[in-house]
Amino acid sequence: MYKLILFFLGIILLCSCQTSTDNQKKVLIDSLSEQLKVLAERIPEDKVPRSYKEETGYQMVGKDDWTSGFPAGTFWYMYEETGDEYWKEQAVKNTVKLEGFQFNTGTHDLGFMVNNSYGQAYRLTVDPEYKKVVLQAAESLITRFNPTVGSIKSWDWNDKWQFPVIVDNMMNLEMLFWASKETGDSKYRDVAITHANTTLKNHFRENMSSYHVVDYDTLTGEVLSKVTYQGFSDESSWGRGQAWGLYGFTMCYRETQNPEYLEAAQKIADYIIRNLPEDYVSYWDYNDPDVPNTERDASAAAVTASALYELSSFATDGSNYLDIAEKITDSLTSVKYRATNGENGGFLLMHSVGNKPGNSEIDVAMNYADYYYVEALKRKFESINKK
Ligand code: GLY
Protein backbone atom coordinates (compact mmCIF):
# COMPACT_ATOMS: atom_id res chain seq x y z
CA MET A 1 0.00 0.00 0.00
CA TYR A 2 2.78 2.36 1.06
CA LYS A 3 4.64 1.62 -2.21
CA LEU A 4 1.50 2.29 -4.23
CA ILE A 5 1.07 5.72 -2.65
CA LEU A 6 4.72 6.56 -3.39
CA PHE A 7 4.24 5.42 -7.01
CA PHE A 8 1.20 7.68 -7.50
CA LEU A 9 2.96 10.62 -5.81
CA GLY A 10 5.87 10.10 -8.27
CA ILE A 11 3.46 10.15 -11.23
CA ILE A 12 1.80 13.36 -9.98
CA LEU A 13 5.22 15.03 -9.51
CA LEU A 14 6.31 14.00 -13.03
CA CYS A 15 3.07 15.33 -14.58
CA SER A 16 3.30 18.67 -12.75
CA CYS A 17 6.98 19.08 -13.86
CA GLN A 18 5.95 18.37 -17.47
CA THR A 19 3.07 20.88 -17.23
CA SER A 20 5.38 23.54 -15.84
CA THR A 21 7.95 22.93 -18.66
CA ASP A 22 5.15 23.07 -21.25
CA ASN A 23 3.94 26.35 -19.77
CA GLN A 24 7.44 27.86 -19.79
CA LYS A 25 7.85 26.82 -23.41
CA LYS A 26 4.50 28.35 -24.36
CA VAL A 27 5.27 31.64 -22.63
CA LEU A 28 8.63 31.86 -24.43
CA ILE A 29 7.26 30.91 -27.86
CA ASP A 30 4.39 33.42 -27.47
CA SER A 31 6.93 36.10 -26.62
CA LEU A 32 9.11 35.26 -29.64
CA SER A 33 6.03 35.24 -31.86
CA GLU A 34 4.89 38.65 -30.68
CA GLN A 35 8.36 40.10 -31.25
CA LEU A 36 8.91 38.53 -34.69
CA LYS A 37 5.49 39.74 -35.90
CA VAL A 38 6.80 43.30 -35.62
CA LEU A 39 9.61 42.35 -38.01
CA ALA A 40 7.42 40.27 -40.35
CA GLU A 41 4.93 43.12 -40.82
CA ARG A 42 7.71 45.51 -41.86
CA ILE A 43 9.36 43.36 -44.53
CA PRO A 44 9.03 44.87 -48.03
CA GLU A 45 7.77 42.61 -50.86
CA ASP A 46 11.12 42.28 -52.63
CA LYS A 47 13.67 42.69 -49.82
CA VAL A 48 15.10 40.70 -46.94
CA PRO A 49 15.90 42.26 -43.55
CA ARG A 50 19.50 41.33 -42.80
CA SER A 51 20.37 43.39 -39.73
CA TYR A 52 19.18 46.24 -37.53
CA LYS A 53 20.77 48.89 -35.36
CA GLU A 54 18.84 51.53 -33.42
CA GLU A 55 20.87 54.44 -34.85
CA THR A 56 20.83 53.38 -38.50
CA GLY A 57 17.69 51.23 -38.82
CA TYR A 58 17.38 48.17 -41.06
CA GLN A 59 19.86 46.89 -43.56
CA MET A 60 17.64 45.39 -46.25
CA VAL A 61 19.19 43.15 -48.91
CA GLY A 62 18.18 41.33 -52.06
CA LYS A 63 17.91 37.60 -52.68
CA ASP A 64 21.57 37.42 -53.71
CA ASP A 65 22.83 38.22 -50.20
CA TRP A 66 24.20 35.25 -48.24
CA THR A 67 21.69 35.90 -45.44
CA SER A 68 18.59 35.97 -47.67
CA GLY A 69 17.24 32.58 -46.54
CA PHE A 70 17.29 33.18 -42.80
CA PRO A 71 14.06 35.14 -42.17
CA ALA A 72 12.10 32.52 -44.15
CA GLY A 73 13.84 29.75 -42.19
CA THR A 74 13.08 31.40 -38.85
CA PHE A 75 9.42 31.74 -39.84
CA TRP A 76 9.30 28.05 -40.86
CA TYR A 77 10.62 27.13 -37.41
CA MET A 78 7.99 29.39 -35.84
CA TYR A 79 5.32 27.62 -37.89
CA GLU A 80 6.65 24.26 -36.70
CA GLU A 81 6.67 25.36 -33.05
CA THR A 82 3.29 27.14 -33.05
CA GLY A 83 1.25 25.45 -35.79
CA ASP A 84 0.03 28.98 -36.52
CA GLU A 85 -0.96 29.52 -40.18
CA TYR A 86 0.24 33.14 -39.90
CA TRP A 87 3.81 31.86 -39.71
CA LYS A 88 3.31 29.53 -42.65
CA GLU A 89 2.09 32.46 -44.74
CA GLN A 90 5.08 34.58 -43.75
CA ALA A 91 7.46 31.69 -44.33
CA VAL A 92 6.11 30.98 -47.83
CA LYS A 93 6.16 34.68 -48.77
CA ASN A 94 9.79 35.02 -47.72
CA THR A 95 10.86 31.70 -49.23
CA VAL A 96 9.58 32.32 -52.77
CA LYS A 97 11.46 35.63 -52.85
CA LEU A 98 14.58 33.58 -53.50
CA GLU A 99 13.12 31.95 -56.63
CA GLY A 100 15.72 31.74 -59.39
CA PHE A 101 18.69 31.83 -57.06
CA GLN A 102 19.02 28.05 -57.15
CA PHE A 103 20.63 28.41 -60.59
CA ASN A 104 23.34 30.73 -59.33
CA THR A 105 26.79 29.16 -59.49
CA GLY A 106 28.61 32.29 -58.37
CA THR A 107 28.52 31.59 -54.62
CA HIS A 108 29.10 28.80 -52.12
CA ASP A 109 26.38 30.21 -49.87
CA LEU A 110 23.61 28.27 -51.61
CA GLY A 111 23.16 26.03 -48.58
CA PHE A 112 22.63 28.95 -46.20
CA MET A 113 20.29 30.60 -48.67
CA VAL A 114 18.28 27.82 -50.29
CA ASN A 115 18.46 25.00 -47.76
CA ASN A 116 17.35 27.18 -44.85
CA SER A 117 14.39 28.55 -46.80
CA TYR A 118 13.24 26.06 -49.47
CA GLY A 119 14.82 23.15 -47.57
CA GLN A 120 12.77 23.96 -44.46
CA ALA A 121 9.73 24.49 -46.68
CA TYR A 122 10.11 21.01 -48.14
CA ARG A 123 10.79 19.41 -44.76
CA LEU A 124 7.57 20.82 -43.35
CA THR A 125 5.22 20.61 -46.35
CA VAL A 126 6.69 17.82 -48.54
CA ASP A 127 5.67 19.91 -51.57
CA PRO A 128 7.74 18.54 -54.51
CA GLU A 129 8.07 22.03 -56.03
CA TYR A 130 10.22 23.06 -53.07
CA LYS A 131 12.28 19.90 -53.39
CA LYS A 132 13.10 20.68 -57.05
CA VAL A 133 14.52 24.05 -56.04
CA VAL A 134 16.80 22.59 -53.36
CA LEU A 135 18.05 19.84 -55.66
CA GLN A 136 18.91 22.45 -58.29
CA ALA A 137 20.80 24.45 -55.63
CA ALA A 138 22.82 21.33 -54.75
CA GLU A 139 23.60 20.85 -58.45
CA SER A 140 24.77 24.47 -58.71
CA LEU A 141 26.87 24.17 -55.55
CA ILE A 142 28.88 21.17 -56.74
CA THR A 143 29.93 23.04 -59.90
CA ARG A 144 32.26 24.94 -57.54
CA PHE A 145 34.08 21.78 -56.47
CA ASN A 146 37.68 21.35 -57.65
CA PRO A 147 38.88 17.73 -57.31
CA THR A 148 42.57 18.74 -57.30
CA VAL A 149 41.98 20.98 -54.29
CA GLY A 150 39.36 18.66 -52.81
CA SER A 151 37.07 21.56 -51.92
CA ILE A 152 34.21 23.77 -53.00
CA LYS A 153 35.42 27.30 -53.79
CA SER A 154 33.97 29.87 -51.41
CA TRP A 155 34.52 33.29 -52.92
CA ASP A 156 35.27 34.49 -56.46
CA TRP A 157 37.58 37.26 -55.27
CA ASN A 158 40.21 36.38 -57.80
CA ASP A 159 42.32 39.52 -57.29
CA LYS A 160 42.96 38.50 -53.67
CA TRP A 161 43.01 34.71 -53.65
CA GLN A 162 43.20 31.86 -56.18
CA PHE A 163 40.85 29.36 -54.56
CA PRO A 164 39.70 30.57 -51.13
CA VAL A 165 37.84 28.15 -48.89
CA ILE A 166 36.28 29.52 -45.72
CA VAL A 167 35.40 27.46 -42.66
CA ASP A 168 31.80 28.78 -42.97
CA ASN A 169 31.48 26.60 -46.06
CA MET A 170 31.07 23.53 -43.82
CA MET A 171 27.50 24.76 -43.32
CA ASN A 172 26.63 24.35 -47.00
CA LEU A 173 27.41 20.62 -46.97
CA GLU A 174 24.17 19.64 -45.21
CA MET A 175 22.22 20.31 -48.41
CA LEU A 176 24.58 18.00 -50.34
CA PHE A 177 24.08 15.09 -47.92
CA TRP A 178 20.34 15.65 -48.22
CA ALA A 179 20.48 15.72 -52.05
CA SER A 180 22.19 12.30 -52.15
CA LYS A 181 19.58 10.82 -49.83
CA GLU A 182 16.75 12.24 -51.96
CA THR A 183 18.13 11.23 -55.36
CA GLY A 184 20.15 8.11 -54.54
CA ASP A 185 23.06 9.71 -56.41
CA SER A 186 26.17 9.72 -54.20
CA LYS A 187 27.94 12.52 -56.11
CA TYR A 188 26.71 15.29 -53.77
CA ARG A 189 27.68 13.33 -50.65
CA ASP A 190 31.10 12.48 -52.14
CA VAL A 191 31.80 16.17 -52.69
CA ALA A 192 30.65 16.98 -49.14
CA ILE A 193 32.90 14.31 -47.59
CA THR A 194 35.95 15.32 -49.64
CA HIS A 195 35.38 18.97 -48.75
CA ALA A 196 35.02 18.14 -45.04
CA ASN A 197 38.22 16.05 -45.10
CA THR A 198 40.20 18.83 -46.80
CA THR A 199 38.88 21.37 -44.28
CA LEU A 200 39.78 19.11 -41.37
CA LYS A 201 43.29 18.69 -42.73
CA ASN A 202 44.07 22.35 -43.44
CA HIS A 203 41.86 24.75 -41.50
CA PHE A 204 42.68 23.76 -37.93
CA ARG A 205 45.55 24.64 -35.64
CA GLU A 206 47.09 22.34 -33.03
CA ASN A 207 44.51 23.47 -30.42
CA MET A 208 41.62 22.95 -32.87
CA SER A 209 40.87 26.63 -33.26
CA SER A 210 40.44 27.42 -36.92
CA TYR A 211 41.66 29.80 -39.58
CA HIS A 212 38.91 31.53 -41.50
CA VAL A 213 40.27 31.31 -45.06
CA VAL A 214 42.62 28.77 -46.64
CA ASP A 215 43.73 29.63 -50.17
CA TYR A 216 44.75 26.83 -52.55
CA ASP A 217 46.70 26.51 -55.78
CA THR A 218 44.16 25.24 -58.32
CA LEU A 219 46.75 23.32 -60.34
CA THR A 220 48.57 21.51 -57.53
CA GLY A 221 46.06 21.65 -54.68
CA GLU A 222 48.77 23.05 -52.40
CA VAL A 223 47.92 25.47 -49.61
CA LEU A 224 49.04 28.99 -50.55
CA SER A 225 48.02 30.87 -47.41
CA LYS A 226 45.94 30.72 -44.25
CA VAL A 227 44.28 33.89 -42.98
CA THR A 228 41.46 35.12 -40.77
CA TYR A 229 39.67 37.75 -42.81
CA GLN A 230 36.77 38.51 -40.45
CA GLY A 231 38.71 38.05 -37.20
CA PHE A 232 41.15 40.09 -35.12
CA SER A 233 44.27 38.75 -36.87
CA ASP A 234 45.33 35.88 -39.09
CA GLU A 235 46.36 33.80 -36.06
CA SER A 236 43.27 34.63 -33.99
CA SER A 237 40.08 32.62 -33.47
CA TRP A 238 37.15 34.45 -35.00
CA GLY A 239 34.11 33.59 -32.85
CA ARG A 240 31.61 32.70 -35.57
CA GLY A 241 34.22 30.76 -37.51
CA GLN A 242 34.69 28.41 -34.55
CA ALA A 243 30.92 28.00 -34.36
CA TRP A 244 30.60 27.17 -38.07
CA GLY A 245 33.30 24.52 -37.71
CA LEU A 246 31.65 22.99 -34.65
CA TYR A 247 28.23 22.90 -36.28
CA GLY A 248 29.65 21.60 -39.58
CA PHE A 249 31.58 18.66 -38.16
CA THR A 250 28.74 17.71 -35.80
CA MET A 251 26.41 17.62 -38.81
CA CYS A 252 28.97 15.63 -40.85
CA TYR A 253 29.13 13.06 -38.06
CA ARG A 254 25.32 12.81 -38.07
CA GLU A 255 25.40 12.17 -41.82
CA THR A 256 28.36 9.75 -41.99
CA GLN A 257 28.98 8.29 -38.51
CA ASN A 258 32.68 8.87 -39.23
CA PRO A 259 34.32 8.96 -35.74
CA GLU A 260 36.97 11.42 -37.00
CA TYR A 261 34.26 14.04 -37.44
CA LEU A 262 32.91 13.39 -33.95
CA GLU A 263 36.40 13.73 -32.50
CA ALA A 264 36.91 16.98 -34.43
CA ALA A 265 33.57 18.38 -33.26
CA GLN A 266 34.36 17.52 -29.65
CA LYS A 267 37.80 19.11 -29.80
CA ILE A 268 36.38 22.27 -31.39
CA ALA A 269 33.66 22.35 -28.72
CA ASP A 270 36.26 21.94 -25.97
CA TYR A 271 38.29 24.83 -27.41
CA ILE A 272 35.22 27.08 -27.49
CA ILE A 273 34.09 26.09 -23.99
CA ARG A 274 37.55 26.82 -22.55
CA ASN A 275 37.35 30.33 -23.99
CA LEU A 276 33.76 31.34 -23.20
CA PRO A 277 33.10 34.29 -20.90
CA GLU A 278 31.14 34.07 -17.65
CA ASP A 279 27.77 34.48 -19.33
CA TYR A 280 28.65 31.89 -22.01
CA VAL A 281 28.01 34.23 -24.96
CA SER A 282 30.96 34.11 -27.38
CA TYR A 283 33.36 36.97 -27.90
CA TRP A 284 33.39 38.19 -31.51
CA ASP A 285 36.99 36.90 -31.54
CA TYR A 286 38.37 34.78 -28.69
CA ASN A 287 41.85 36.29 -29.14
CA ASP A 288 40.98 39.97 -29.29
CA PRO A 289 43.52 41.47 -26.82
CA ASP A 290 40.64 43.49 -25.32
CA VAL A 291 38.96 40.29 -24.05
CA PRO A 292 36.99 40.37 -21.71
CA ASN A 293 36.12 43.97 -22.63
CA THR A 294 35.26 43.44 -26.25
CA GLU A 295 32.07 42.83 -28.23
CA ARG A 296 30.12 39.63 -27.91
CA ASP A 297 28.66 37.91 -30.92
CA ALA A 298 25.20 36.54 -30.15
CA SER A 299 25.11 34.93 -33.59
CA ALA A 300 28.22 32.85 -32.79
CA ALA A 301 26.62 31.92 -29.46
CA ALA A 302 23.37 30.83 -31.12
CA VAL A 303 25.18 28.65 -33.70
CA THR A 304 27.34 27.17 -30.92
CA ALA A 305 24.33 26.38 -28.72
CA SER A 306 22.43 24.72 -31.53
CA ALA A 307 25.46 22.60 -32.45
CA LEU A 308 26.12 21.63 -28.82
CA TYR A 309 22.56 20.34 -28.37
CA GLU A 310 23.15 18.00 -31.29
CA LEU A 311 26.70 17.07 -30.23
CA SER A 312 25.47 16.20 -26.73
CA SER A 313 23.36 13.43 -28.24
CA PHE A 314 26.36 11.90 -30.08
CA ALA A 315 29.20 12.20 -27.58
CA THR A 316 29.72 9.30 -25.17
CA ASP A 317 29.47 11.66 -22.23
CA GLY A 318 27.43 14.47 -23.75
CA SER A 319 26.11 15.90 -20.49
CA ASN A 320 28.73 18.68 -20.37
CA TYR A 321 27.85 19.77 -23.92
CA LEU A 322 24.16 19.77 -23.02
CA ASP A 323 24.89 21.78 -19.89
CA ILE A 324 26.82 24.44 -21.86
CA ALA A 325 24.13 24.52 -24.57
CA GLU A 326 21.56 25.22 -21.83
CA LYS A 327 23.71 27.95 -20.29
CA ILE A 328 24.23 29.71 -23.64
CA THR A 329 20.54 29.46 -24.52
CA ASP A 330 19.47 30.76 -21.09
CA SER A 331 21.85 33.68 -21.43
CA LEU A 332 20.57 34.53 -24.91
CA THR A 333 16.99 34.30 -23.62
CA SER A 334 17.72 36.78 -20.81
CA VAL A 335 17.02 40.53 -21.10
CA LYS A 336 20.73 41.12 -21.67
CA TYR A 337 20.53 39.63 -25.16
CA ARG A 338 16.86 39.15 -26.07
CA ALA A 339 14.68 42.05 -27.14
CA THR A 340 10.92 42.29 -26.53
CA ASN A 341 8.11 44.84 -27.01
CA GLY A 342 8.99 45.36 -30.67
CA GLU A 343 12.38 46.88 -29.85
CA ASN A 344 15.48 45.88 -31.86
CA GLY A 345 13.40 46.24 -35.06
CA GLY A 346 11.45 43.10 -34.15
CA PHE A 347 14.56 40.90 -34.32
CA LEU A 348 14.96 38.56 -31.36
CA LEU A 349 18.61 38.88 -30.40
CA MET A 350 20.77 41.93 -29.83
CA HIS A 351 24.58 42.14 -29.83
CA SER A 352 25.90 40.33 -32.88
CA VAL A 353 28.96 41.23 -34.90
CA GLY A 354 29.08 40.89 -38.68
CA ASN A 355 32.53 41.96 -39.80
CA LYS A 356 34.47 43.97 -37.25
CA PRO A 357 37.69 44.44 -39.28
CA GLY A 358 35.49 45.69 -42.13
CA ASN A 359 33.84 48.08 -39.65
CA SER A 360 30.52 46.59 -40.65
CA GLU A 361 27.56 45.48 -38.49
CA ILE A 362 29.16 45.78 -35.06
CA ASP A 363 26.81 45.16 -32.11
CA VAL A 364 23.66 44.75 -34.17
CA ALA A 365 20.66 42.45 -34.56
CA MET A 366 21.29 39.83 -37.24
CA ASN A 367 18.81 37.59 -39.07
CA TYR A 368 21.08 34.54 -38.80
CA ALA A 369 21.49 34.99 -35.03
CA ASP A 370 17.70 34.67 -34.73
CA TYR A 371 17.55 31.65 -37.03
CA TYR A 372 20.09 29.63 -35.04
CA TYR A 373 18.64 30.83 -31.72
CA VAL A 374 15.18 29.52 -32.63
CA GLU A 375 16.80 26.31 -33.91
CA ALA A 376 18.69 25.95 -30.61
CA LEU A 377 15.43 26.38 -28.70
CA LYS A 378 13.75 23.73 -30.86
CA ARG A 379 16.63 21.35 -30.09
CA LYS A 380 16.37 22.26 -26.40
CA PHE A 381 12.64 21.39 -26.35
CA GLU A 382 13.36 18.14 -28.19
CA SER A 383 16.06 17.24 -25.66
CA ILE A 384 13.59 17.81 -22.80
CA ASN A 385 10.98 15.60 -24.47
CA LYS A 386 13.55 12.80 -24.84
CA LYS A 387 14.29 12.73 -21.09
N1 GLY B 1 30.14 34.22 -44.24
C1 GLY B 1 29.30 34.11 -43.17
C2 GLY B 1 29.68 34.84 -41.94
O1 GLY B 1 29.95 36.03 -41.96
O2 GLY B 1 29.67 34.25 -40.91
PDB file of N, CA and C in Angstrom, residues 21-35 78 82 329-330 332-334 338 340 348 373 377-378 380-381:
ATOM      1  N   THR A  21       7.047  22.738 -17.508  1.00  0.00           N
ATOM      2  CA  THR A  21       7.947  22.928 -18.660  1.00  0.00           C
ATOM      3  C   THR A  21       7.148  23.354 -19.887  1.00  0.00           C
ATOM      4  N   ASP A  22       5.996  22.705 -20.114  1.00  0.00           N
ATOM      5  CA  ASP A  22       5.147  23.067 -21.253  1.00  0.00           C
ATOM      6  C   ASP A  22       4.712  24.527 -21.167  1.00  0.00           C
ATOM      7  N   ASN A  23       4.372  24.957 -19.939  1.00  0.00           N
ATOM      8  CA  ASN A  23       3.938  26.354 -19.767  1.00  0.00           C
ATOM      9  C   ASN A  23       5.068  27.326 -20.065  1.00  0.00           C
ATOM     10  N   GLN A  24       6.282  26.976 -19.549  1.00  0.00           N
ATOM     11  CA  GLN A  24       7.439  27.861 -19.790  1.00  0.00           C
ATOM     12  C   GLN A  24       7.714  27.970 -21.283  1.00  0.00           C
ATOM     13  N   LYS A  25       7.615  26.822 -21.979  1.00  0.00           N
ATOM     14  CA  LYS A  25       7.849  26.822 -23.415  1.00  0.00           C
ATOM     15  C   LYS A  25       6.813  27.706 -24.108  1.00  0.00           C
ATOM     16  N   LYS A  26       5.555  27.574 -23.712  1.00  0.00           N
ATOM     17  CA  LYS A  26       4.498  28.349 -24.361  1.00  0.00           C
ATOM     18  C   LYS A  26       4.705  29.857 -24.152  1.00  0.00           C
ATOM     19  N   VAL A  27       5.059  30.218 -22.930  1.00  0.00           N
ATOM     20  CA  VAL A  27       5.274  31.640 -22.632  1.00  0.00           C
ATOM     21  C   VAL A  27       6.413  32.185 -23.513  1.00  0.00           C
ATOM     22  N   LEU A  28       7.486  31.408 -23.631  1.00  0.00           N
ATOM     23  CA  LEU A  28       8.632  31.863 -24.434  1.00  0.00           C
ATOM     24  C   LEU A  28       8.256  31.952 -25.915  1.00  0.00           C
ATOM     25  N   ILE A  29       7.616  30.913 -26.434  1.00  0.00           N
ATOM     26  CA  ILE A  29       7.263  30.908 -27.855  1.00  0.00           C
ATOM     27  C   ILE A  29       6.282  32.055 -28.163  1.00  0.00           C
ATOM     28  N   ASP A  30       5.331  32.301 -27.263  1.00  0.00           N
ATOM     29  CA  ASP A  30       4.389  33.416 -27.472  1.00  0.00           C
ATOM     30  C   ASP A  30       5.143  34.744 -27.528  1.00  0.00           C
ATOM     31  N   SER A  31       6.151  34.857 -26.660  1.00  0.00           N
ATOM     32  CA  SER A  31       6.927  36.101 -26.617  1.00  0.00           C
ATOM     33  C   SER A  31       7.752  36.270 -27.902  1.00  0.00           C
ATOM     34  N   LEU A  32       8.337  35.189 -28.390  1.00  0.00           N
ATOM     35  CA  LEU A  32       9.111  35.262 -29.641  1.00  0.00           C
ATOM     36  C   LEU A  32       8.186  35.627 -30.800  1.00  0.00           C
ATOM     37  N   SER A  33       7.007  35.028 -30.790  1.00  0.00           N
ATOM     38  CA  SER A  33       6.031  35.243 -31.856  1.00  0.00           C
ATOM     39  C   SER A  33       5.621  36.712 -31.917  1.00  0.00           C
ATOM     40  N   GLU A  34       5.315  37.249 -30.752  1.00  0.00           N
ATOM     41  CA  GLU A  34       4.894  38.654 -30.676  1.00  0.00           C
ATOM     42  C   GLU A  34       5.989  39.584 -31.221  1.00  0.00           C
ATOM     43  N   GLN A  35       7.222  39.278 -30.824  1.00  0.00           N
ATOM     44  CA  GLN A  35       8.362  40.101 -31.254  1.00  0.00           C
ATOM     45  C   GLN A  35       8.584  39.981 -32.768  1.00  0.00           C
ATOM     46  N   MET A  78       9.095  28.873 -36.667  1.00  0.00           N
ATOM     47  CA  MET A  78       7.990  29.387 -35.842  1.00  0.00           C
ATOM     48  C   MET A  78       6.688  28.674 -36.194  1.00  0.00           C
ATOM     49  N   THR A  82       4.598  26.603 -33.473  1.00  0.00           N
ATOM     50  CA  THR A  82       3.295  27.144 -33.048  1.00  0.00           C
ATOM     51  C   THR A  82       2.117  26.490 -33.768  1.00  0.00           C
ATOM     52  N   THR A 329      21.923  29.144 -24.118  1.00  0.00           N
ATOM     53  CA  THR A 329      20.539  29.458 -24.517  1.00  0.00           C
ATOM     54  C   THR A 329      19.842  30.297 -23.444  1.00  0.00           C
ATOM     55  N   ASP A 330      20.077  29.962 -22.178  1.00  0.00           N
ATOM     56  CA  ASP A 330      19.471  30.759 -21.090  1.00  0.00           C
ATOM     57  C   ASP A 330      19.980  32.193 -21.128  1.00  0.00           C
ATOM     58  N   LEU A 332      21.144  33.831 -23.745  1.00  0.00           N
ATOM     59  CA  LEU A 332      20.568  34.527 -24.910  1.00  0.00           C
ATOM     60  C   LEU A 332      19.105  34.888 -24.665  1.00  0.00           C
ATOM     61  N   THR A 333      18.426  34.062 -23.878  1.00  0.00           N
ATOM     62  CA  THR A 333      16.993  34.304 -23.620  1.00  0.00           C
ATOM     63  C   THR A 333      16.783  35.421 -22.592  1.00  0.00           C
ATOM     64  N   SER A 334      17.845  35.755 -21.842  1.00  0.00           N
ATOM     65  CA  SER A 334      17.716  36.785 -20.806  1.00  0.00           C
ATOM     66  C   SER A 334      17.612  38.183 -21.427  1.00  0.00           C
ATOM     67  N   ARG A 338      18.090  39.342 -25.302  1.00  0.00           N
ATOM     68  CA  ARG A 338      16.858  39.147 -26.068  1.00  0.00           C
ATOM     69  C   ARG A 338      15.958  40.371 -25.949  1.00  0.00           C
ATOM     70  N   THR A 340      12.376  42.510 -26.543  1.00  0.00           N
ATOM     71  CA  THR A 340      10.916  42.293 -26.532  1.00  0.00           C
ATOM     72  C   THR A 340      10.228  43.622 -26.834  1.00  0.00           C
ATOM     73  N   LEU A 348      14.969  39.143 -32.701  1.00  0.00           N
ATOM     74  CA  LEU A 348      14.964  38.564 -31.358  1.00  0.00           C
ATOM     75  C   LEU A 348      16.204  38.937 -30.560  1.00  0.00           C
ATOM     76  N   TYR A 373      19.190  30.782 -33.082  1.00  0.00           N
ATOM     77  CA  TYR A 373      18.643  30.830 -31.715  1.00  0.00           C
ATOM     78  C   TYR A 373      17.338  30.028 -31.652  1.00  0.00           C
ATOM     79  N   LEU A 377      16.567  26.583 -29.612  1.00  0.00           N
ATOM     80  CA  LEU A 377      15.432  26.375 -28.699  1.00  0.00           C
ATOM     81  C   LEU A 377      14.643  25.128 -29.088  1.00  0.00           C
ATOM     82  N   LYS A 378      14.458  24.940 -30.384  1.00  0.00           N
ATOM     83  CA  LYS A 378      13.750  23.735 -30.857  1.00  0.00           C
ATOM     84  C   LYS A 378      14.505  22.482 -30.383  1.00  0.00           C
ATOM     85  N   LYS A 380      16.503  22.314 -27.868  1.00  0.00           N
ATOM     86  CA  LYS A 380      16.371  22.259 -26.400  1.00  0.00           C
ATOM     87  C   LYS A 380      15.057  21.555 -26.030  1.00  0.00           C
ATOM     88  N   PHE A 381      13.947  21.996 -26.674  1.00  0.00           N
ATOM     89  CA  PHE A 381      12.642  21.392 -26.350  1.00  0.00           C
ATOM     90  C   PHE A 381      12.654  19.901 -26.688  1.00  0.00           C
TER      91      PHE A 381
END
